[in-house]
Amino acid sequence: MKLYKKEGNIIQILSFPHETAEKGDYLLIEDADAAKALIAQVIDVQFASIPGVLEELLRSLPDGGELVQGEDFDPLEIAPHIAYIQDASLLICKIRASVENETLSPSSSWLPSRSQSTIKKLSVPTLLKLAGVNGKLPIVLGSTKDASLLTVDASYLDGRLNIITGKKETGKSHLSKLLMSNMVGYKATVVVFDLNGEYVSLGMTADGKRNANYDKIHVLTPSQNFKVALKQLNLHVLLGILIHALHLPGTSAREFRRIWQSLKERGCLTLHELGEAISSWHCNQHVRDALLSRFHALMNSGFFTDNTGEALALEESLFKAKEHGGAVILNLRNTSSIDRQIVVEYMLGKLVELLTSWKLKAVFLFAEEAHLYLRETYWDDIVTRMRHFGIFTTFITNQPDTIRENIYRQADNIFLFSFTNEHDLDVVSRAARVDAETVRSIARDLPPHHCLVLGKVVKDFPMVAKVRALDIKTMGETRLFFKDTDKYLS
Amino acid sequence: MDTLLPQRFTELSIHSLKDENTPLFQLNQQQIQQTTNPQQQTHNIKLAPHPIPLKPAREPTAIAAVDTSNIKIGETAKGILIAVRAANVWKQNKHYQYARFGPFIFHVTEENKKQVYNMLQNAYFDQPYYDRHADYSNMAFMPMRIAALLERWLQTMVAKTLNNGLILFDGSLTSGSGDTPTRLIKDILDNARKRNNITLAFSKMTTLRINGHLITDTLPSYKAPYLLEVTNPKPKPPMLLLGDIYVAKLANENYAFRLDIDKEISLEKKVGAVERLLGNDPAEQGYPETLRLAHILCTFTANEVIAMQHFATRRYGLKIVNRPDMHRLLFGPFGRGESFQ
């Protein structure tokens, strides 16, 4: 390999056919005289612009376009040399760091010697060692192209905002399960907003047996084993549900506050009493109607109860998880859109309450397709305010444009699976921790189950890894009509 | 004469490259060029007053074309590094096929230039066609001379193997120069005739002029295709014309070419041969496709030149040194005139 050109932090390297470098590979450009080296990552592989190649290709075609057949007597065997030159490729590389005295720095301000520099591939383990990616809480994400393991440190997910994105069926949920299982293994408290009931079997192996995490997985299904008693509720949490999930106007909300305080003073915070109070409350008829309709929505959700015994599951699960590590899976599979918002609104309010009072230390929140249940104002809350309470979110989505641009800008880690759509790639490339060229070039060609890891977790050295398999029961499979095709063949 | 490609050519090529004391190898100032046969200026030539109209004859006829090219790929401290290649393209049953010979790379030095040339002649031809006392003083002509040698050999091969066909040469049928010994050209034409072949030589460039104008430029406005005979050509001795000269305008495009057709063939057969050529081979720009392909296939591309330089440096350890380009050095951006980079 030969250094050809450098423009900004893009370096072009001429590579010959026996030197196999692919997108995503790291190269070490060493200048022995300067006692420095550059670490560059291949973000694109192009044909080298060799003079005469077009003529070479064209000359075998006569006017009719038919290929001319023939024989070459090439006694000196020049043809392999011609092929060697023709097949030379140009590696477009992004400078990631420079190395001096075995210390990495992000600077790329110096220029290595074009004639004297040596260029060689940098193996992932060497790079990880140089970058100090391996830590005390290792999570093996998978294997890299050179068959080495990509191991990241769980502590780099702590206090961070993460995004897992990619098109359908590329392995996003699989990776989130992997991260989650490992976090639980390190006694972390994990909460999952499980939209499709994919995570409910995290405690089971593929063949249906209990795995090591079985006792740490707590599945809560709203209105089944997850209910809330009015007495447990803080007024501001319920007002949040009424205003944000059920769109209660401000005037009505003020009346509701009075009703609530009245009932609370009398010690009558039950569903029945609340309904009665709203019906008999002296107020504008429209306000009463508005309050009644919201009351019936709460009743119909089945999520609220007067029986406090039924309403202990969440806190119990969270406290168990706090003690031994564990995941609280909020199964939203059969929950309607409105109810989903009610449940999520309650859950987030409850988490903030528990974290504020230091009953919980911190929570890792995994939110699948959050745009389907998270109200607009919560996005900013999650990345700014709630982070300070100790809610560290990982968004998982196959529609990257549903996540706001400011979330990408603040994301600390991005786990990017394959995307072919230019628009999707555009959205993701707005992330602050990555350059657009890397995202566009590498993510487009990622095979299924291969992930481009970006951000702090890999010390800003983008890495491609095949996500390792997990021995857990799969639940997120698409239900197919033509599953047994023989049945439909007559 | 051996009808196989002589091993000697290859051996000489390798032998010349193995010269141990040739460390320098200069890469710039290359010239990609083809052999252009020197055409003897003739005086008082005229064009026939009436053209010979042509009608494409569809009678299936095999067509074979021969061409060579040569290039200087670098300089060493002692001499030059050259490459030659020959191509033979034939069209039969509406399909083109080719045989390509080379590239052969020679390291020609002042010391070995005469030896290389004579050894090649001996290897190729069993008769002393060439003048053994020829002047080799100008090394710049060596690439063309070696390429011409290869071309004559390939022309001989084609003349001895094709039957009832048309043989197309690049250049003219003028003989008598150092690279076109009259006896050799005559033998090639004789061999072709014995097998009922007709030899046609197309010149891409001609130096023949009438009243100061090139014969291919001053054409009457007849409808193509046609031939216009060039009369009264009298070359200076020792040059000889072994073909009758025509201006061939084979297509409506504004291109005409000098065409030499074997003198020993009757006019009727000559015309018939061109008509069969028109009926069997496209001549979109007035130039036969088979000959065009032979030219294209033997010409070196810039990519191949780089590959041959790569071969010479890798296989024979020639160290690449760029000697300053004096034209560039002295004249800056105006010094590009003689370089083809």
CSV table of C-alpha atoms in Angstrom, one decimal, chain B:
chain,number,residue,atom,x,y,z
B,1,MET,CA,10.9,-20.7,-42.3
B,2,ASP,CA,9.4,-21.9,-39.1
B,3,THR,CA,5.7,-21.2,-38.8
B,4,LEU,CA,5.7,-21.1,-35.0
B,5,LEU,CA,6.6,-18.0,-33.1
B,6,PRO,CA,10.3,-18.4,-32.7
B,7,GLN,CA,11.5,-19.0,-29.2
B,8,ARG,CA,14.5,-16.9,-30.1
B,9,PHE,CA,12.5,-13.7,-29.9
B,10,THR,CA,11.6,-14.4,-26.3
B,11,GLU,CA,15.0,-15.6,-25.4
B,12,LEU,CA,16.6,-12.4,-26.8
B,13,SER,CA,14.1,-10.3,-25.0
B,14,ILE,CA,14.9,-11.9,-21.7
B,15,HIS,CA,18.6,-11.9,-22.4
B,16,SER,CA,18.7,-8.2,-23.2
B,17,LEU,CA,16.8,-7.5,-20.0
B,18,LYS,CA,19.3,-9.4,-17.9
B,19,ASP,CA,22.1,-7.1,-18.7
B,20,GLU,CA,23.6,-6.7,-15.2
B,21,ASN,CA,24.8,-3.1,-15.2
B,22,THR,CA,21.7,-1.2,-16.0
B,23,PRO,CA,20.5,0.4,-12.8
B,24,LEU,CA,18.8,3.5,-14.2
B,25,PHE,CA,15.4,3.4,-15.7
B,26,GLN,CA,13.8,6.6,-16.8
B,27,LEU,CA,10.1,6.8,-17.1
B,28,ASN,CA,9.1,10.1,-18.5
B,29,GLN,CA,9.3,11.4,-22.0
B,30,GLN,CA,7.6,8.3,-23.3
B,31,GLN,CA,6.1,8.2,-26.7
B,32,ILE,CA,3.3,5.9,-27.6
B,33,GLN,CA,3.6,5.4,-31.3
B,34,GLN,CA,3.1,3.0,-34.1
B,35,THR,CA,5.4,2.1,-36.9
B,36,THR,CA,4.8,4.3,-39.9
B,37,ASN,CA,6.3,3.0,-43.0
B,38,PRO,CA,8.3,5.6,-44.8
B,39,GLN,CA,6.6,6.4,-48.0
B,40,GLN,CA,8.8,7.5,-50.8
B,41,GLN,CA,7.9,10.8,-52.3
B,42,THR,CA,7.1,10.4,-56.0
B,43,HIS,CA,6.9,13.1,-58.6
B,44,ASN,CA,4.5,13.9,-61.3
B,45,ILE,CA,1.8,11.6,-60.1
B,46,LYS,CA,-1.8,12.1,-61.2
B,47,LEU,CA,-5.2,10.9,-60.3
B,48,ALA,CA,-7.2,9.1,-62.9
B,49,PRO,CA,-10.0,11.3,-64.3
B,50,HIS,CA,-12.8,8.9,-63.5
B,51,PRO,CA,-13.3,6.9,-60.3
B,52,ILE,CA,-14.0,3.2,-60.2
B,53,PRO,CA,-17.4,2.8,-58.6
B,54,LEU,CA,-17.6,-0.1,-56.1
B,55,LYS,CA,-20.5,-2.4,-55.2
B,56,PRO,CA,-20.2,-4.4,-52.0
B,57,ALA,CA,-20.0,-8.1,-52.9
B,58,ARG,CA,-21.5,-10.4,-50.3
B,59,GLU,CA,-19.6,-13.5,-51.4
B,60,PRO,CA,-18.3,-14.9,-48.1
B,61,THR,CA,-14.6,-14.2,-47.9
B,62,ALA,CA,-12.1,-14.6,-45.1
B,63,ILE,CA,-10.3,-11.4,-44.1
B,64,ALA,CA,-7.1,-11.2,-42.2
B,65,ALA,CA,-5.3,-8.1,-41.0
B,66,VAL,CA,-1.8,-7.6,-39.5
B,67,ASP,CA,-0.5,-4.7,-37.5
B,68,THR,CA,2.3,-4.1,-35.0
B,69,SER,CA,3.1,-1.4,-32.6
B,70,ASN,CA,6.2,-0.4,-30.6
B,71,ILE,CA,6.9,1.9,-27.7
B,72,LYS,CA,9.8,3.1,-25.7
B,73,ILE,CA,9.0,2.4,-22.1
B,74,GLY,CA,12.0,3.9,-20.5
B,75,GLU,CA,15.7,4.7,-20.6
B,76,THR,CA,18.6,3.1,-18.8
B,77,ALA,CA,22.1,4.4,-18.3
B,78,LYS,CA,23.1,2.3,-21.3
B,79,GLY,CA,20.2,2.4,-23.7
B,80,ILE,CA,16.5,2.2,-24.1
B,81,LEU,CA,13.9,-0.2,-23.0
B,82,ILE,CA,11.4,-0.9,-25.8
B,83,ALA,CA,8.3,-3.0,-26.2
B,84,VAL,CA,6.8,-4.4,-29.4
B,85,ARG,CA,3.6,-6.3,-30.1
B,86,ALA,CA,1.9,-7.7,-33.1
B,87,ALA,CA,-1.7,-8.5,-33.7
B,88,ASN,CA,-3.4,-10.6,-36.4
B,89,VAL,CA,-7.2,-10.3,-36.6
B,90,TRP,CA,-9.3,-12.4,-39.0
B,91,LYS,CA,-12.9,-12.4,-39.8
B,92,GLN,CA,-14.6,-15.5,-40.9
B,93,ASN,CA,-18.3,-16.5,-40.8
B,94,LYS,CA,-19.1,-13.0,-39.5
B,95,HIS,CA,-17.0,-13.5,-36.4
B,96,TYR,CA,-13.7,-11.8,-35.5
B,97,GLN,CA,-10.8,-13.6,-33.9
B,98,TYR,CA,-7.4,-12.5,-33.0
B,99,ALA,CA,-3.9,-13.7,-32.2
B,100,ARG,CA,-1.7,-11.3,-30.4
B,101,PHE,CA,2.0,-11.8,-30.0
B,102,GLY,CA,3.8,-10.0,-27.2
B,103,PRO,CA,4.6,-7.7,-25.7
B,104,PHE,CA,8.3,-8.4,-26.1
B,105,ILE,CA,10.5,-6.1,-24.2
B,106,PHE,CA,14.1,-5.4,-25.3
B,107,HIS,CA,16.8,-3.6,-23.7
B,108,VAL,CA,18.7,-2.1,-26.6
B,109,THR,CA,22.1,-0.6,-26.0
B,110,GLU,CA,24.7,0.9,-28.2
B,111,GLU,CA,26.6,-2.4,-27.7
B,112,ASN,CA,23.9,-4.8,-28.5
B,113,LYS,CA,21.7,-3.1,-31.0
B,114,LYS,CA,23.3,-4.6,-34.1
B,115,GLN,CA,23.5,-8.0,-32.5
B,116,VAL,CA,19.9,-7.9,-31.3
B,117,TYR,CA,18.6,-7.0,-34.8
B,118,ASN,CA,20.7,-9.4,-36.7
B,119,MET,CA,19.9,-12.3,-34.3
B,120,LEU,CA,16.3,-11.6,-34.7
B,121,GLN,CA,16.5,-11.6,-38.5
B,122,ASN,CA,18.4,-14.9,-38.5
B,123,ALA,CA,15.8,-16.3,-36.1
B,124,TYR,CA,12.9,-15.3,-38.3
B,125,PHE,CA,14.0,-15.6,-41.8
B,126,ASP,CA,16.0,-18.4,-43.4
B,127,GLN,CA,17.1,-16.2,-46.3
B,128,PRO,CA,19.3,-13.1,-46.0
B,129,TYR,CA,16.6,-10.6,-46.8
B,130,TYR,CA,18.0,-7.8,-44.8
B,131,ASP,CA,21.2,-5.8,-45.4
B,132,ARG,CA,23.6,-7.0,-42.8
B,133,HIS,CA,25.6,-3.8,-43.2
B,134,ALA,CA,22.6,-1.5,-42.6
B,135,ASP,CA,23.2,1.6,-40.7
B,136,TYR,CA,22.2,1.2,-37.0
B,137,SER,CA,23.6,4.5,-35.8
B,138,ASN,CA,20.3,6.0,-34.8
B,139,MET,CA,19.0,4.1,-31.8
B,140,ALA,CA,15.8,6.0,-31.9
B,141,PHE,CA,14.7,3.9,-34.9
B,142,MET,CA,15.4,0.6,-33.2
B,143,PRO,CA,11.8,0.2,-31.8
B,144,MET,CA,10.4,0.7,-35.2
B,145,ARG,CA,12.9,-1.6,-36.8
B,146,ILE,CA,12.3,-4.5,-34.4
B,147,ALA,CA,8.5,-4.0,-34.7
B,148,ALA,CA,8.9,-4.0,-38.5
B,149,LEU,CA,10.7,-7.3,-38.2
B,150,LEU,CA,7.9,-8.8,-36.2
B,151,GLU,CA,5.4,-7.4,-38.6
B,152,ARG,CA,7.1,-9.0,-41.7
B,153,TRP,CA,7.2,-12.3,-39.9
B,154,LEU,CA,3.5,-12.2,-39.1
B,155,GLN,CA,2.6,-11.0,-42.6
B,156,THR,CA,4.6,-14.0,-43.9
B,157,MET,CA,2.7,-16.3,-41.6
B,158,VAL,CA,-0.7,-15.0,-42.7
B,159,ALA,CA,0.3,-15.1,-46.4
B,160,LYS,CA,1.3,-18.8,-46.0
B,161,THR,CA,-1.8,-19.9,-44.1
B,162,LEU,CA,-4.8,-18.0,-45.4
B,163,ASN,CA,-6.7,-19.3,-48.5
B,164,ASN,CA,-8.9,-17.5,-50.9
B,165,GLY,CA,-9.0,-14.5,-48.6
B,166,LEU,CA,-8.1,-10.9,-48.3
B,167,ILE,CA,-5.0,-9.9,-46.5
B,168,LEU,CA,-4.9,-6.4,-45.1
B,169,PHE,CA,-1.6,-4.7,-44.2
B,170,ASP,CA,-1.1,-1.4,-42.4
B,171,GLY,CA,1.0,0.9,-44.6
B,172,SER,CA,2.0,0.6,-48.2
B,173,LEU,CA,3.5,-2.0,-50.5
B,174,THR,CA,6.5,0.1,-51.2
B,175,SER,CA,9.8,-1.8,-50.8
B,176,GLY,CA,13.5,-1.1,-50.8
B,177,SER,CA,13.9,0.6,-47.4
B,178,GLY,CA,16.0,-1.0,-44.6
B,179,ASP,CA,12.8,-2.5,-43.1
B,180,THR,CA,11.1,-3.4,-46.3
B,181,PRO,CA,13.5,-5.5,-48.3
B,182,THR,CA,12.1,-5.9,-51.8
B,183,ARG,CA,12.7,-9.7,-51.9
B,184,LEU,CA,10.9,-10.2,-48.6
B,185,ILE,CA,7.9,-8.2,-49.6
B,186,LYS,CA,7.8,-9.9,-53.0
B,187,ASP,CA,7.9,-13.3,-51.3
B,188,ILE,CA,5.1,-12.3,-49.0
B,189,LEU,CA,2.9,-11.2,-51.9
B,190,ASP,CA,3.9,-14.3,-53.9
B,191,ASN,CA,3.0,-16.6,-51.0
B,192,ALA,CA,-0.4,-14.8,-50.7
B,193,ARG,CA,-1.1,-15.1,-54.4
B,194,LYS,CA,-0.2,-18.9,-54.4
B,195,ARG,CA,-3.1,-19.4,-52.0
B,196,ASN,CA,-5.4,-17.3,-54.0
B,197,ASN,CA,-5.2,-14.4,-51.5
B,198,ILE,CA,-5.2,-10.7,-52.5
B,199,THR,CA,-3.1,-8.3,-50.4
B,200,LEU,CA,-4.4,-4.8,-49.8
B,201,ALA,CA,-2.4,-2.3,-47.8
B,202,PHE,CA,-4.1,0.7,-46.2
B,203,SER,CA,-2.1,3.8,-45.2
B,204,LYS,CA,-3.6,5.8,-42.5
B,205,MET,CA,-1.3,8.7,-43.5
B,206,THR,CA,0.2,9.3,-46.9
B,207,THR,CA,2.8,11.8,-48.1
B,208,LEU,CA,1.8,11.5,-51.8
B,209,ARG,CA,0.8,14.9,-53.1
B,210,ILE,CA,-0.6,16.4,-56.3
B,211,ASN,CA,0.0,20.1,-56.8
B,212,GLY,CA,1.0,20.3,-53.1
B,213,HIS,CA,-2.2,18.7,-51.9
B,214,LEU,CA,-2.3,15.2,-50.3
B,215,ILE,CA,-3.9,12.7,-52.7
B,216,THR,CA,-6.6,11.9,-50.0
B,217,ASP,CA,-7.6,15.5,-49.6
B,218,THR,CA,-8.5,16.6,-53.1
B,219,LEU,CA,-11.2,14.2,-54.2
B,220,PRO,CA,-13.8,14.8,-56.8
B,221,SER,CA,-17.4,14.8,-55.5
B,222,TYR,CA,-18.4,11.2,-56.5
B,223,LYS,CA,-20.6,9.1,-54.4
B,224,ALA,CA,-18.7,6.6,-52.2
B,225,PRO,CA,-17.6,3.8,-52.3
B,226,TYR,CA,-15.1,4.2,-55.1
B,227,LEU,CA,-11.4,3.9,-56.0
B,228,LEU,CA,-9.4,6.5,-57.7
B,229,GLU,CA,-6.3,5.3,-59.4
B,230,VAL,CA,-3.0,7.2,-58.8
B,231,THR,CA,-1.1,7.1,-62.1
B,232,ASN,CA,2.5,7.7,-63.0
B,233,PRO,CA,4.0,7.1,-59.6
B,234,LYS,CA,7.8,6.9,-60.0
B,235,PRO,CA,9.6,6.3,-56.7
B,236,LYS,CA,13.3,7.1,-56.4
B,237,PRO,CA,15.6,4.0,-56.5
B,238,PRO,CA,16.1,1.7,-54.7
B,239,MET,CA,12.5,2.1,-53.7
B,240,LEU,CA,10.0,0.0,-55.6
B,241,LEU,CA,6.2,0.0,-55.7
B,242,LEU,CA,5.0,-3.6,-55.5
B,243,GLY,CA,1.4,-2.5,-55.5
B,244,ASP,CA,-0.8,-0.2,-57.6
B,245,ILE,CA,-1.8,2.8,-55.7
B,246,TYR,CA,-5.4,4.0,-55.3
B,247,VAL,CA,-7.3,6.5,-53.2
B,248,ALA,CA,-10.0,4.5,-51.6
B,249,LYS,CA,-13.1,6.3,-50.4
B,250,LEU,CA,-15.1,3.4,-49.0
B,251,ALA,CA,-17.7,5.3,-46.9
B,252,ASN,CA,-19.5,8.6,-47.2
B,253,GLU,CA,-17.6,10.1,-44.3
B,254,ASN,CA,-15.0,12.5,-45.2
B,255,TYR,CA,-12.2,10.0,-44.9
B,256,ALA,CA,-10.2,8.6,-47.8
B,257,PHE,CA,-7.1,6.4,-47.6
B,258,ARG,CA,-4.2,5.4,-49.8
B,259,LEU,CA,-4.7,1.8,-50.8
B,260,ASP,CA,-1.9,-0.3,-52.4
B,261,ILE,CA,-3.1,-3.5,-54.1
B,262,ASP,CA,-0.7,-6.2,-55.3
B,263,LYS,CA,0.5,-5.2,-58.7
B,264,GLU,CA,0.5,-8.7,-60.1
B,265,ILE,CA,-3.3,-9.0,-59.8
B,266,SER,CA,-5.6,-8.0,-62.6
B,267,LEU,CA,-7.6,-4.8,-62.3
B,268,GLU,CA,-10.8,-6.8,-62.3
B,269,LYS,CA,-9.6,-8.9,-59.4
B,270,LYS,CA,-8.3,-5.8,-57.6
B,271,VAL,CA,-11.7,-4.2,-57.8
B,272,GLY,CA,-13.4,-7.4,-57.0
B,273,ALA,CA,-11.2,-7.7,-53.8
B,274,VAL,CA,-12.2,-4.3,-52.6
B,275,GLU,CA,-15.9,-5.1,-53.3
B,276,ARG,CA,-15.6,-8.3,-51.3
B,277,LEU,CA,-14.0,-6.4,-48.5
B,278,LEU,CA,-16.9,-4.0,-48.5
B,279,GLY,CA,-19.4,-6.8,-48.5
B,280,ASN,CA,-17.7,-8.7,-45.7
B,281,ASP,CA,-16.3,-6.2,-43.3
B,282,PRO,CA,-17.8,-3.0,-42.1
B,283,ALA,CA,-15.9,0.2,-43.0
B,284,GLU,CA,-17.8,2.8,-41.1
B,285,GLN,CA,-15.3,5.5,-41.5
B,286,GLY,CA,-13.8,4.2,-44.7
B,287,TYR,CA,-11.3,2.0,-42.9
B,288,PRO,CA,-11.8,-1.8,-42.6
B,289,GLU,CA,-12.9,-3.0,-39.2
B,290,THR,CA,-10.6,-6.0,-39.2
B,291,LEU,CA,-7.6,-3.7,-39.7
B,292,ARG,CA,-8.9,-1.3,-37.2
B,293,LEU,CA,-9.2,-4.1,-34.6
B,294,ALA,CA,-5.6,-5.3,-35.4
B,295,HIS,CA,-4.4,-1.8,-34.8
B,296,ILE,CA,-6.4,-1.4,-31.5
B,297,LEU,CA,-5.3,-4.8,-30.2
B,298,CYS,CA,-1.6,-4.2,-30.8
B,299,THR,CA,-1.4,-0.6,-29.6
B,300,PHE,CA,-0.1,-0.2,-26.0
B,301,THR,CA,-2.3,1.6,-23.6
B,302,ALA,CA,-0.9,3.8,-20.8
B,303,ASN,CA,-2.0,1.1,-18.4
B,304,GLU,CA,0.1,-1.5,-20.2
B,305,VAL,CA,3.1,0.8,-20.2
B,306,ILE,CA,2.9,1.1,-16.5
B,307,ALA,CA,2.5,-2.7,-16.2
B,308,MET,CA,5.6,-3.3,-18.4
B,309,GLN,CA,7.6,-0.8,-16.3
B,310,HIS,CA,6.4,-2.7,-13.3
B,311,PHE,CA,7.5,-6.0,-14.9
B,312,ALA,CA,10.9,-4.6,-15.7
B,313,THR,CA,11.5,-3.3,-12.2
B,314,ARG,CA,10.1,-6.3,-10.3
B,315,ARG,CA,11.5,-9.1,-12.5
B,316,TYR,CA,14.8,-7.6,-13.4
B,317,GLY,CA,15.4,-5.2,-10.5
B,318,LEU,CA,15.8,-2.0,-12.6
B,319,LYS,CA,15.7,0.9,-10.3
B,320,ILE,CA,13.3,3.6,-11.4
B,321,VAL,CA,14.9,7.0,-11.6
B,322,ASN,CA,13.0,10.0,-13.1
B,323,ARG,CA,15.4,12.0,-15.1
B,324,PRO,CA,14.2,15.6,-15.4
B,325,ASP,CA,12.2,16.4,-18.5
B,326,MET,CA,14.3,19.1,-20.1
B,327,HIS,CA,11.4,20.5,-22.0
B,328,ARG,CA,9.4,20.9,-18.9
B,329,LEU,CA,12.4,22.2,-17.0
B,330,LEU,CA,13.3,24.8,-19.6
B,331,PHE,CA,10.0,25.8,-21.0
B,332,GLY,CA,7.6,25.1,-18.1
B,333,PRO,CA,4.0,24.7,-19.3
B,334,PHE,CA,5.2,25.4,-22.9
B,335,GLY,CA,7.4,22.3,-22.8
B,336,ARG,CA,4.7,19.7,-23.4
B,337,GLY,CA,5.0,19.7,-27.1
B,338,GLU,CA,7.1,16.6,-27.3
B,339,SER,CA,5.7,14.7,-24.5
B,340,PHE,CA,2.6,12.5,-24.6
B,341,GLN,CA,1.9,12.5,-20.9
